[in-house]
Short mmCIF file of C-alpha atoms in Angstrom, two decimals:
data_model
loop_
_atom_site.label_atom_id
_atom_site.label_comp_id
_atom_site.label_asym_id
_atom_site.label_seq_id
_atom_site.Cartn_x
_atom_site.Cartn_y
_atom_site.Cartn_z
CA MET A 121 -2.87 13.90 -23.00
CA LYS A 122 -4.03 16.35 -20.40
CA SER A 123 -1.48 17.76 -18.05
CA ILE A 124 -3.13 18.56 -14.75
CA THR A 125 -1.69 21.59 -13.00
CA ARG A 126 -2.37 23.61 -9.86
CA GLN A 127 -1.38 27.23 -9.32
CA LYS A 128 1.46 27.66 -6.88
CA PRO A 129 0.51 29.80 -3.88
CA LEU A 130 0.91 33.43 -4.89
CA GLU A 131 3.44 33.95 -2.07
CA GLU A 132 5.67 31.31 -3.61
CA VAL A 133 5.46 32.95 -7.05
CA ILE A 134 6.23 36.35 -5.52
CA GLN A 135 9.18 34.86 -3.67
CA GLN A 136 10.56 33.43 -6.91
CA VAL A 137 10.21 36.66 -8.90
CA ARG A 138 11.32 38.94 -6.06
CA SER A 139 14.55 40.01 -7.78
CA PHE A 140 12.85 40.91 -11.07
CA ASP A 141 11.10 44.24 -11.62
CA GLN A 142 10.04 43.45 -15.20
CA ILE A 143 8.18 40.25 -15.90
CA TYR A 144 6.70 38.69 -19.01
CA ILE A 145 3.83 36.21 -18.52
CA LEU A 146 3.01 33.24 -20.75
CA GLY A 147 -0.10 31.13 -20.41
CA CYS A 148 -1.16 28.01 -22.29
CA GLY A 149 -4.30 27.60 -24.37
CA THR A 150 -4.60 23.86 -23.86
CA CYS A 151 -4.31 21.97 -20.57
CA ALA A 152 -3.72 24.96 -18.30
CA THR A 153 -6.72 26.69 -19.84
CA MET A 154 -8.84 23.60 -19.22
CA THR A 155 -7.74 23.39 -15.58
CA LYS A 156 -8.19 27.17 -15.22
CA THR A 157 -4.64 27.57 -14.02
CA GLY A 158 -2.99 29.30 -16.97
CA GLY A 159 -5.70 30.46 -19.35
CA ARG A 160 -6.42 34.01 -20.40
CA ASP A 161 -8.33 34.95 -17.24
CA GLN A 162 -5.69 33.56 -14.91
CA VAL A 163 -2.88 35.28 -16.83
CA ILE A 164 -4.66 38.63 -16.57
CA LYS A 165 -5.27 38.06 -12.88
CA MET A 166 -1.61 37.25 -12.36
CA LYS A 167 -0.66 40.41 -14.26
CA GLU A 168 -2.85 42.47 -11.93
CA SER A 169 -1.41 40.77 -8.84
CA LEU A 170 2.14 41.47 -9.93
CA GLU A 171 1.35 45.06 -10.88
CA GLY A 172 -0.17 45.47 -7.45
CA LEU A 173 3.29 44.66 -6.11
CA ASP A 174 4.85 47.41 -8.22
CA LYS A 175 6.18 44.99 -10.80
CA THR A 176 6.09 45.92 -14.48
CA VAL A 177 4.52 43.34 -16.76
CA THR A 178 6.21 43.97 -20.11
CA GLY A 179 3.64 41.83 -21.90
CA TRP A 180 1.73 38.59 -21.85
CA ALA A 181 0.46 35.96 -24.23
CA VAL A 182 -1.48 32.74 -24.11
CA ILE A 183 0.32 30.32 -26.43
CA PRO A 184 -2.04 27.80 -28.10
CA ILE A 185 -0.07 24.71 -27.03
CA ALA A 186 2.87 25.75 -24.89
CA CYS A 187 4.59 22.38 -25.11
CA ASP A 188 4.82 22.17 -28.91
CA GLU A 189 7.36 23.68 -31.25
CA MET A 190 5.03 26.48 -32.42
CA THR A 191 5.90 28.11 -29.12
CA GLU A 192 9.13 29.28 -30.76
CA VAL A 193 7.15 31.22 -33.37
CA ALA A 194 4.88 32.77 -30.76
CA MET A 195 7.88 33.83 -28.68
CA LYS A 196 9.62 35.34 -31.73
CA GLU A 197 6.55 37.49 -32.28
CA ASN A 198 6.85 38.76 -28.73
CA GLU A 199 10.62 38.98 -28.75
CA ARG A 200 10.92 42.58 -27.63
CA PRO A 201 8.70 42.52 -24.51
CA ILE A 202 10.21 39.17 -23.54
CA ARG A 203 13.72 40.59 -23.90
CA ASN A 204 12.72 43.65 -21.91
CA ALA A 205 11.66 41.49 -19.02
CA GLY A 206 13.97 40.12 -16.36
CA CYS A 207 12.18 36.78 -16.37
CA VAL A 208 9.38 34.84 -18.02
CA LEU A 209 6.68 33.61 -15.69
CA VAL A 210 5.09 30.57 -17.30
CA MET A 211 1.56 29.52 -16.44
CA ALA A 212 1.72 26.18 -18.19
CA CYS A 213 2.61 22.67 -17.13
CA ALA A 214 6.28 21.74 -16.77
CA LEU A 215 6.43 20.67 -20.40
CA GLY A 216 5.46 24.18 -21.45
CA VAL A 217 7.98 25.63 -19.01
CA HIS A 218 10.73 23.51 -20.54
CA ARG A 219 9.69 24.41 -24.08
CA VAL A 220 9.71 28.10 -23.23
CA SER A 221 13.06 27.90 -21.49
CA SER A 222 14.66 26.48 -24.62
CA TYR A 223 13.71 29.59 -26.60
CA THR A 224 14.86 32.34 -24.26
CA ARG A 225 17.96 33.26 -22.34
CA ASN A 226 15.85 34.84 -19.64
CA PRO A 227 15.23 32.98 -16.42
CA VAL A 228 12.01 31.01 -16.71
CA ILE A 229 9.84 30.56 -13.63
CA PRO A 230 6.87 28.22 -13.31
CA ALA A 231 3.73 29.63 -11.75
CA LEU A 232 2.11 26.20 -11.63
CA ASP A 233 2.85 22.82 -10.10
CA THR A 234 2.45 19.93 -12.53
CA LEU A 235 0.52 17.22 -10.75
CA PHE A 236 -0.14 14.39 -13.19
CA ILE A 237 -1.55 13.47 -16.54
CA GLY A 238 -5.18 12.66 -16.26
CA LEU A 239 -8.73 12.93 -17.44
CA GLU A 240 -11.52 15.26 -16.48
CA GLU A 241 -14.12 12.96 -14.93
CA LYS A 242 -16.69 15.60 -14.18
CA PRO A 243 -16.34 19.34 -14.74
CA GLY A 244 -13.51 20.41 -12.48
CA LEU A 245 -12.69 16.91 -11.24
CA PHE A 246 -9.46 15.58 -12.66
CA LYS A 247 -8.30 12.05 -12.07
CA GLU A 248 -4.93 10.44 -12.65
CA VAL A 249 -5.30 7.30 -14.70
CA CYS A 250 -1.74 6.59 -15.82
CA ALA A 251 1.52 6.67 -13.89
CA GLN A 252 3.59 6.36 -17.07
CA CYS A 253 5.39 3.31 -15.71
CA GLY A 254 6.36 2.00 -19.12
CA GLN A 255 4.83 -1.47 -18.60
CA CYS A 256 1.15 -1.17 -19.34
CA VAL A 257 -0.98 -3.89 -17.70
CA ILE A 258 -4.46 -2.50 -18.31
CA GLY A 259 -5.18 -5.06 -21.01
CA GLU A 260 -5.40 -7.59 -18.17
CA THR A 261 -7.00 -5.31 -15.61
CA ALA A 262 -10.10 -4.22 -17.50
CA GLY A 263 -8.65 -0.89 -18.54
CA ILE A 264 -8.13 0.24 -14.94
CA CYS A 265 -4.52 0.84 -13.92
CA PRO A 266 -3.71 -0.69 -10.51
CA VAL A 267 -0.28 0.91 -10.52
CA THR A 268 -1.95 4.32 -10.59
CA GLU A 269 -5.27 3.77 -8.88
CA CYS A 270 -4.31 1.41 -6.03
CA ASN A 271 -2.64 3.25 -3.18
CA LYS A 272 -0.04 0.48 -2.93
CA GLY A 273 0.25 -0.09 -6.68
CA LEU A 274 -0.55 -3.78 -6.17
CA LEU A 275 -0.44 -6.08 -9.18
CA ASN A 276 -1.92 -9.31 -7.81
CA GLY A 277 -5.26 -8.29 -6.37
CA PRO A 278 -6.66 -6.25 -3.51
CA CYS A 279 -4.98 -5.84 -0.14
CA GLY A 280 -6.81 -6.95 2.99
CA GLY A 281 -7.54 -3.34 3.84
CA THR A 282 -10.29 -2.86 1.31
CA ASN A 283 -13.84 -2.88 2.63
CA GLU A 284 -17.17 -2.72 0.80
CA GLY A 285 -15.28 -1.79 -2.35
CA LYS A 286 -13.54 1.18 -0.76
CA CYS A 287 -9.84 1.89 -0.27
CA GLU A 288 -8.04 1.35 3.07
CA VAL A 289 -6.57 4.81 2.79
CA ASP A 290 -9.69 6.76 1.87
CA LYS A 291 -13.20 5.47 2.44
CA ASN A 292 -14.48 7.81 -0.26
CA LYS A 293 -12.19 6.30 -2.86
CA ASP A 294 -13.11 3.16 -4.75
CA CYS A 295 -10.73 0.22 -4.33
CA ALA A 296 -9.07 -0.12 -7.73
CA TRP A 297 -9.01 -3.90 -7.44
CA THR A 298 -12.71 -4.12 -6.61
CA LEU A 299 -13.40 -2.06 -9.74
CA ILE A 300 -11.11 -4.32 -11.75
CA TYR A 301 -12.78 -7.40 -10.28
CA ARG A 302 -16.29 -6.20 -11.11
CA LYS A 303 -15.40 -5.19 -14.64
CA LEU A 304 -13.47 -8.38 -15.41
CA LYS A 305 -16.35 -10.42 -14.03
CA ALA A 306 -18.86 -8.54 -16.19
CA GLN A 307 -16.62 -9.18 -19.18
CA GLY A 308 -16.41 -12.87 -18.36
CA ARG A 309 -12.63 -12.55 -17.98
CA LEU A 310 -12.18 -13.10 -14.23
CA ASN A 311 -9.54 -15.71 -15.03
CA LEU A 312 -7.18 -12.80 -15.76
CA MET A 313 -7.27 -11.89 -12.08
CA ARG A 314 -5.99 -15.36 -11.22
CA LYS A 315 -2.90 -14.86 -13.32
CA TYR A 316 0.29 -14.23 -11.39
CA GLN A 317 1.80 -10.84 -12.15
CA PRO A 318 5.55 -10.76 -11.49
CA PRO A 319 7.24 -7.84 -9.77
CA LYS A 320 7.66 -4.74 -11.87
CA ASN A 321 10.93 -4.06 -13.58
CA TYR A 322 11.82 -0.63 -12.33
CA GLN A 323 14.58 -0.42 -14.86
CA MET A 324 11.70 0.34 -17.18
CA VAL A 325 11.01 3.46 -15.17
CA PRO A 326 14.32 5.25 -15.65
CA ARG A 327 14.77 8.88 -14.76
CA PRO A 328 15.19 10.76 -16.94
CA LYS A 329 13.15 8.73 -19.38
CA ALA A 330 13.98 8.93 -23.06
CA ALA A 331 12.71 6.95 -26.02
CA ARG A 332 13.65 6.77 -29.65
CA ILE A 333 10.46 6.03 -31.52
CA SER A 334 10.50 5.09 -35.20
CA ILE A 335 8.69 7.77 -37.19
CA GLY A 336 9.39 6.39 -40.65
CA GLU A 337 12.41 7.01 -42.91
CA GLU A 338 10.89 9.98 -44.74
CA ASN A 339 10.50 11.87 -41.48
CA ARG A 340 14.03 11.24 -40.24
CA GLU A 341 16.28 14.20 -39.83
CA MET B 13 19.39 -27.41 9.06
CA THR B 14 17.12 -26.19 11.82
CA VAL B 15 13.55 -27.34 11.70
CA SER B 16 10.50 -25.22 12.26
CA LYS B 17 8.81 -26.37 15.44
CA PHE B 18 5.82 -24.39 14.28
CA LYS B 19 5.64 -26.36 11.05
CA GLU B 20 5.87 -29.59 13.02
CA ALA B 21 2.97 -28.41 15.16
CA LEU B 22 0.94 -27.54 12.07
CA ASN B 23 1.57 -30.98 10.59
CA SER B 24 0.98 -32.86 13.84
CA GLY B 25 -2.78 -32.54 13.58
CA LYS B 26 -3.04 -30.80 16.94
CA PHE B 27 -5.03 -27.59 17.39
CA VAL B 28 -2.30 -24.98 16.92
CA VAL B 29 -2.24 -21.74 18.87
CA THR B 30 -0.22 -18.67 17.99
CA SER B 31 -0.26 -15.25 19.59
CA GLU B 32 0.81 -11.87 18.43
CA LEU B 33 3.11 -9.41 20.17
CA GLY B 34 3.70 -5.81 19.18
CA PRO B 35 7.29 -4.65 19.70
CA PRO B 36 7.68 -1.41 21.68
CA LYS B 37 8.02 2.07 20.33
CA GLY B 38 11.48 2.64 21.69
CA THR B 39 14.31 0.61 23.09
CA ASN B 40 12.79 -0.33 26.40
CA LEU B 41 12.14 -4.00 25.77
CA ASP B 42 11.02 -4.89 29.30
CA GLN B 43 7.35 -5.34 28.56
CA MET B 44 7.96 -7.29 25.35
CA MET B 45 10.39 -9.58 27.18
CA HIS B 46 7.85 -10.05 29.95
CA HIS B 47 5.20 -11.06 27.40
CA ILE B 48 7.61 -13.41 25.66
CA GLU B 49 8.39 -15.10 28.98
CA LEU B 50 4.71 -15.28 29.82
CA LEU B 51 3.68 -16.89 26.54
CA LYS B 52 6.65 -18.69 25.01
CA TYR B 53 5.67 -22.13 26.31
CA ARG B 54 1.91 -21.51 26.27
CA VAL B 55 1.58 -21.14 22.50
CA ASP B 56 3.09 -22.88 19.49
CA ALA B 57 4.57 -19.69 18.12
CA LEU B 58 4.71 -15.98 18.77
CA ASN B 59 4.27 -13.54 15.90
CA LEU B 60 6.03 -10.22 16.13
CA THR B 61 4.29 -7.44 14.22
CA ASP B 62 6.13 -5.34 11.64
CA HIS B 63 5.35 -1.64 12.18
CA GLN B 64 1.74 -2.61 12.79
CA SER B 65 -0.73 -0.11 11.27
CA SER B 66 2.31 1.60 9.74
CA VAL B 67 3.32 2.95 13.15
CA MET B 68 7.11 2.93 13.51
CA ARG B 69 8.30 0.50 16.17
CA PHE B 70 11.14 -1.78 17.25
CA PRO B 71 11.62 -4.28 14.42
CA SER B 72 9.81 -7.57 14.10
CA LEU B 73 13.15 -9.23 13.43
CA GLY B 74 14.54 -7.95 16.74
CA GLY B 75 11.50 -9.26 18.56
CA CYS B 76 11.81 -12.64 16.86
CA LEU B 77 15.44 -12.95 17.92
CA ALA B 78 14.40 -12.23 21.50
CA VAL B 79 11.82 -15.02 21.31
CA LYS B 80 14.37 -17.39 19.83
CA GLU B 81 17.02 -16.54 22.42
CA ARG B 82 14.49 -17.34 25.16
CA GLY B 83 13.68 -20.72 23.72
CA GLY B 84 10.40 -19.82 22.03
CA GLU B 85 9.25 -20.26 18.46
CA ALA B 86 8.91 -17.05 16.45
CA VAL B 87 6.99 -16.08 13.35
CA LEU B 88 8.56 -13.14 11.55
CA GLN B 89 5.94 -10.80 10.18
CA MET B 90 7.30 -9.23 7.06
CA THR B 91 5.53 -6.44 5.20
CA CYS B 92 6.40 -5.03 1.80
CA ARG B 93 5.62 -1.48 2.88
CA ASP B 94 9.08 -0.29 3.88
CA ARG B 95 11.62 -2.50 2.16
CA ASN B 96 12.48 -3.05 -1.45
CA ARG B 97 13.47 -6.45 -2.83
CA LEU B 98 17.10 -6.11 -1.78
CA ALA B 99 16.24 -5.30 1.82
CA LEU B 100 13.61 -8.04 2.01
CA GLN B 101 16.09 -10.65 0.81
CA ALA B 102 18.76 -9.43 3.20
CA ASP B 103 16.35 -9.65 6.14
CA LEU B 104 15.22 -13.12 5.09
CA MET B 105 18.83 -14.36 4.94
CA PHE B 106 19.61 -12.79 8.29
CA ALA B 107 16.49 -14.26 9.90
CA HIS B 108 17.33 -17.70 8.53
CA SER B 109 20.91 -17.48 9.75
CA ARG B 110 19.66 -16.79 13.26
CA GLY B 111 17.22 -19.67 13.40
CA ILE B 112 14.01 -17.82 12.60
CA ASN B 113 12.19 -20.46 10.58
CA ASN B 114 8.75 -18.98 10.05
CA VAL B 115 7.64 -15.96 8.12
CA LEU B 116 4.25 -14.39 7.57
CA CYS B 117 4.17 -12.53 4.25
CA LEU B 118 2.08 -9.39 4.29
CA THR B 119 1.62 -6.52 1.88
CA GLY B 120 1.41 -4.14 4.84
CA ASP B 121 -0.84 -1.24 5.69
CA ALA B 122 -0.62 1.96 3.69
CA VAL B 123 1.88 4.48 4.98
CA VAL B 124 -0.67 7.24 5.47
CA VAL B 125 -2.65 5.30 8.08
CA GLY B 126 0.41 5.33 10.37
CA ASP B 127 2.46 7.88 12.27
CA HIS B 128 4.98 8.76 9.55
CA LYS B 129 2.53 9.95 6.95
CA GLY B 130 5.14 11.73 4.84
CA ALA B 131 7.21 8.56 4.34
CA LYS B 132 7.67 6.98 0.96
CA GLY B 133 5.67 3.75 0.70
CA VAL B 134 7.81 1.13 -0.97
CA PHE B 135 5.59 -1.81 -2.01
CA ASP B 136 8.28 -2.98 -4.42
CA LEU B 137 6.75 -6.45 -4.02
CA ASP B 138 3.33 -7.57 -2.86
CA SER B 139 2.55 -10.47 -0.53
CA VAL B 140 2.14 -12.95 -3.40
CA GLN B 141 5.44 -11.94 -4.96
CA LEU B 142 7.17 -12.12 -1.55
CA LEU B 143 5.98 -15.71 -1.09
CA ARG B 144 7.39 -16.63 -4.49
CA LEU B 145 10.64 -14.89 -3.68
CA ILE B 146 11.02 -17.02 -0.54
CA ARG B 147 10.54 -20.22 -2.55
CA GLN B 148 13.09 -19.02 -5.09
CA MET B 149 15.60 -18.24 -2.35
CA GLU B 150 14.99 -21.69 -0.90
CA ALA B 151 16.01 -23.06 -4.28
CA GLY B 152 19.31 -21.24 -3.88
CA LYS B 153 18.68 -18.28 -6.17
CA ASP B 154 18.19 -14.64 -5.40
CA MET B 155 15.47 -12.66 -7.08
CA ALA B 156 17.75 -11.63 -9.93
CA GLY B 157 18.55 -15.30 -10.58
CA ASN B 158 22.03 -15.22 -9.06
CA ASP B 159 23.26 -18.18 -7.02
CA LEU B 160 23.13 -17.83 -3.26
CA ASP B 161 26.03 -19.18 -1.22
CA GLY B 162 23.69 -20.88 1.21
CA ALA B 163 19.94 -20.92 0.75
CA VAL B 164 17.17 -20.07 3.19
CA SER B 165 14.36 -22.26 4.47
CA PHE B 166 11.08 -21.07 5.88
CA CYS B 167 7.65 -22.19 6.85
CA ALA B 168 5.91 -19.39 4.98
CA GLY B 169 2.41 -18.16 5.48
CA ALA B 170 0.08 -15.34 4.65
CA CYS B 171 -3.06 -13.58 5.75
CA CYS B 172 -6.61 -13.61 4.43
CA THR B 173 -9.88 -11.89 5.31
CA PRO B 174 -12.76 -14.40 5.45
CA GLU B 175 -15.34 -11.71 6.33
CA ALA B 176 -14.39 -9.22 3.61
CA SER B 177 -16.99 -7.84 1.27
CA PRO B 178 -16.94 -8.54 -1.61
CA ILE B 179 -15.26 -11.84 -0.74
CA GLU B 180 -14.47 -13.22 -4.20
CA PRO B 181 -11.46 -10.95 -4.96
CA GLN B 182 -10.00 -11.97 -1.59
CA LEU B 183 -10.52 -15.65 -2.37
CA ILE B 184 -8.81 -15.25 -5.74
CA LYS B 185 -5.86 -13.69 -3.95
CA PHE B 186 -5.94 -16.47 -1.35
CA GLU B 187 -5.54 -19.00 -4.16
CA LYS B 188 -2.68 -16.99 -5.66
CA LYS B 189 -0.97 -17.10 -2.26
CA VAL B 190 -1.46 -20.86 -2.07
CA GLU B 191 0.03 -21.27 -5.54
CA ALA B 192 2.90 -18.99 -4.54
CA GLY B 193 3.79 -21.38 -1.72
CA ALA B 194 1.87 -20.32 1.37
CA GLU B 195 1.70 -23.22 3.83
CA PHE B 196 -0.47 -21.59 6.45
CA PHE B 197 -2.86 -18.68 6.84
CA GLN B 198 -3.58 -16.55 9.86
CA THR B 199 -6.86 -14.83 9.20
CA GLN B 200 -8.07 -11.34 9.95
CA ALA B 201 -10.35 -11.30 13.00
CA ILE B 202 -13.41 -13.48 12.70
CA TYR B 203 -16.54 -13.17 14.84
CA ASP B 204 -19.24 -14.73 12.73
CA LEU B 205 -18.57 -18.45 13.15
CA GLU B 206 -21.16 -19.44 10.54
CA LYS B 207 -19.56 -17.23 7.93
CA PHE B 208 -16.15 -18.56 8.91
CA ALA B 209 -17.32 -22.16 8.61
CA LYS B 210 -18.43 -21.37 5.07
CA PHE B 211 -15.02 -19.92 4.32
CA MET B 212 -13.42 -23.06 5.75
CA GLU B 213 -15.50 -25.26 3.45
CA TYR B 214 -13.89 -23.40 0.58
CA ALA B 215 -10.40 -23.28 2.10
CA ARG B 216 -10.36 -27.01 2.82
CA GLN B 217 -9.90 -27.66 -0.93
CA PHE B 218 -6.35 -26.44 -0.56
CA PRO B 219 -3.41 -28.11 1.16
CA VAL B 220 -2.87 -25.32 3.67
CA LYS B 221 -3.41 -24.87 7.40
CA ILE B 222 -5.82 -22.19 8.55
CA LEU B 223 -5.52 -20.44 11.89
CA ALA B 224 -8.56 -18.34 12.72
CA GLY B 225 -7.79 -14.79 13.83
CA ILE B 226 -9.12 -14.03 17.31
CA VAL B 227 -9.02 -10.38 18.26
CA LEU B 228 -9.74 -9.75 21.93
CA LEU B 229 -12.67 -7.41 22.50
CA THR B 230 -12.36 -5.24 25.60
CA SER B 231 -15.58 -3.24 25.53
CA ALA B 232 -18.66 -2.52 23.45
CA GLY B 233 -17.01 0.76 22.43
CA MET B 234 -13.93 -1.04 21.15
CA ALA B 235 -16.11 -3.44 19.16
CA LYS B 236 -17.91 -0.51 17.56
CA PHE B 237 -14.57 1.12 16.82
CA LEU B 238 -13.40 -2.04 15.04
CA ASN B 239 -16.58 -2.09 12.96
CA ALA B 240 -16.16 1.53 11.98
CA ASN B 241 -12.42 1.61 11.40
CA ILE B 242 -10.88 -1.77 10.72
CA PRO B 243 -11.52 -3.14 7.24
CA GLY B 244 -12.71 -6.72 7.07
CA ILE B 245 -13.80 -6.89 10.72
CA THR B 246 -17.47 -7.12 11.61
CA VAL B 247 -18.42 -7.65 15.24
CA PRO B 248 -22.03 -8.85 15.30
CA GLN B 249 -24.57 -6.89 17.34
CA ASP B 250 -25.21 -9.73 19.79
CA LEU B 251 -21.56 -9.68 20.87
CA ILE B 252 -21.66 -5.89 21.22
CA ASP B 253 -24.77 -6.24 23.37
CA GLU B 254 -23.13 -8.93 25.46
CA LEU B 255 -20.17 -6.64 26.14
CA ALA B 256 -22.43 -3.67 26.86
CA ASN B 257 -24.48 -5.73 29.32
CA ALA B 258 -21.41 -7.03 31.15
CA GLY B 259 -21.50 -4.05 33.44
CA ARG B 260 -19.04 -1.37 34.46
CA GLY B 261 -15.42 -2.46 34.36
CA ARG B 262 -16.41 -5.95 33.25
CA GLY B 263 -15.75 -5.45 29.52
CA LEU B 264 -12.32 -7.04 29.48
CA ALA B 265 -13.45 -10.08 31.47
CA LYS B 266 -16.38 -10.52 29.09
CA GLY B 267 -14.04 -10.14 26.09
CA ILE B 268 -11.77 -12.86 27.50
CA GLU B 269 -14.80 -15.07 27.97
CA ILE B 270 -16.01 -14.45 24.38
CA ALA B 271 -12.57 -15.16 22.92
CA GLY B 272 -12.22 -18.34 24.99
CA ARG B 273 -15.68 -19.46 24.00
CA MET B 274 -15.00 -18.91 20.30
CA ILE B 275 -11.70 -20.80 20.45
CA ALA B 276 -13.33 -23.68 22.28
CA ALA B 277 -16.09 -23.85 19.66
CA LEU B 278 -13.62 -23.81 16.77
CA LYS B 279 -11.58 -26.55 18.43
CA LYS B 280 -14.53 -28.71 19.44
CA ASP B 281 -15.88 -28.94 15.90
CA SER B 282 -12.41 -29.01 14.27
CA VAL B 283 -13.55 -26.09 12.13
CA CYS B 284 -9.97 -25.00 11.42
CA ASP B 285 -6.42 -26.01 12.27
CA GLY B 286 -5.93 -23.58 15.11
CA VAL B 287 -6.18 -19.97 16.18
CA HIS B 288 -4.07 -16.86 16.07
CA ILE B 289 -4.76 -14.66 19.09
CA MET B 290 -4.36 -10.91 18.73
CA ALA B 291 -4.78 -9.27 22.13
CA ILE B 292 -3.55 -5.86 20.89
CA GLY B 293 -1.83 -4.45 23.96
CA LYS B 294 -3.50 -6.84 26.41
CA GLU B 295 -1.08 -9.75 25.91
CA GLU B 296 -1.09 -10.11 29.66
CA VAL B 297 -4.48 -11.84 29.50
CA VAL B 298 -3.68 -14.38 26.76
CA PRO B 299 -3.15 -17.16 29.36
CA GLU B 300 -6.63 -16.40 30.73
CA ILE B 301 -8.11 -16.67 27.24
CA LEU B 302 -6.38 -20.01 26.80
CA ALA B 303 -7.71 -21.18 30.15
CA LYS B 304 -11.26 -20.15 29.21
CA ALA B 305 -10.82 -22.05 25.95
CA GLY B 306 -9.76 -25.13 27.88
CA LEU B 307 -6.27 -25.10 26.39
#
């Protein structure tokens, strides 16, 4: 999974940390490094920006995978400078922010907005491919998710707004259903497009989502 | 139970004519009422658009009631853009209770093409699912399978785009709409009669009535605008030239002539079951179009 993030405008970060003179900064070595939003270079740049505002940066680190449990170990190693800070500014996706916040009593402030989970199509171009709806249909839509990629999330084929394979909303964007159609046709499975897809069950998209997944007896706590 | 006069017209074998009205943006209904009075006995039914192009307006349902109260036959346009399944069912029951017997099931334009770009698009159902919902409610059940105390009854239809490219995905969806219970189709604007005749050859396999969409052209510029901006509409160059050559201030008259000519041709050769006229703000001239068409 790749969590796609965007840096918040610096003014918004400054606004959020305005009451703290001492700040500790955490970056993430995985997704936020890949998106160049919370890697080493961005963390150092943030440190310089904050110091330029007469803030004290008590320390910084780039945690290998901010969202996993090893974050606790990394934070223990940096316990003192974290404790000396008034807040922890986290340059990771929201999962990393939540992980970090569970290991410190300090206020935790995100420096990034978490946009979606997606894939890097071309260097620097990230595309959402899954809306995490809990009812995967891509087995019948040639591996292309209409819930995510169609502006209207349509399940039964294209809307009348598509033209020359492009989306009604954005002429530069491919119509998801035209892509599905072409791929199913090439696979000799166009009959799948004729199948009626019933309305989605939005009870399957609860907020907050939670799942108990069997991990085998030996791994049970 | 009330009967749909529109359905009777569709089944009578006559060449059916419907026309579209856009409700006002605001509560001044004068112009809409004027258009209803002007057209209610000239056409078989009047469609009222539902936030056309995602621009917020007086509701389709309100317009339909006005048609009904004035003795006309209304087709409720219902999009899935702004209502979830509860609201859609409530509106269907209300419409039925007030004698609105016809509904055109549409997915609806995307929110961002309209004038409330920050709104949340709903699209809880799509047009195919909405058609099925109507048939389920007619059987006395709501969408959750609960019994209704009093069912609904509608002549239900949908839209299709005979000039879309690629066409096959649209035809597959057309068939899904037929299977879901669509009784009639009002098409997106057609201009290429040969292409449309080919579509009709295909559509004739199915037990549904097809009303060809006639969008009034008012100038060569407007035709070019449609080509550039409205998906599924292609105005051929010879029509653009005809409009351009009509001379200053003669565009509208030429557009009326073209629309009338097309309708007459469709009727003469019994290409389809009727036409759906979309004058888009120029409803005033629909009687002239009908006159030019010999109707």
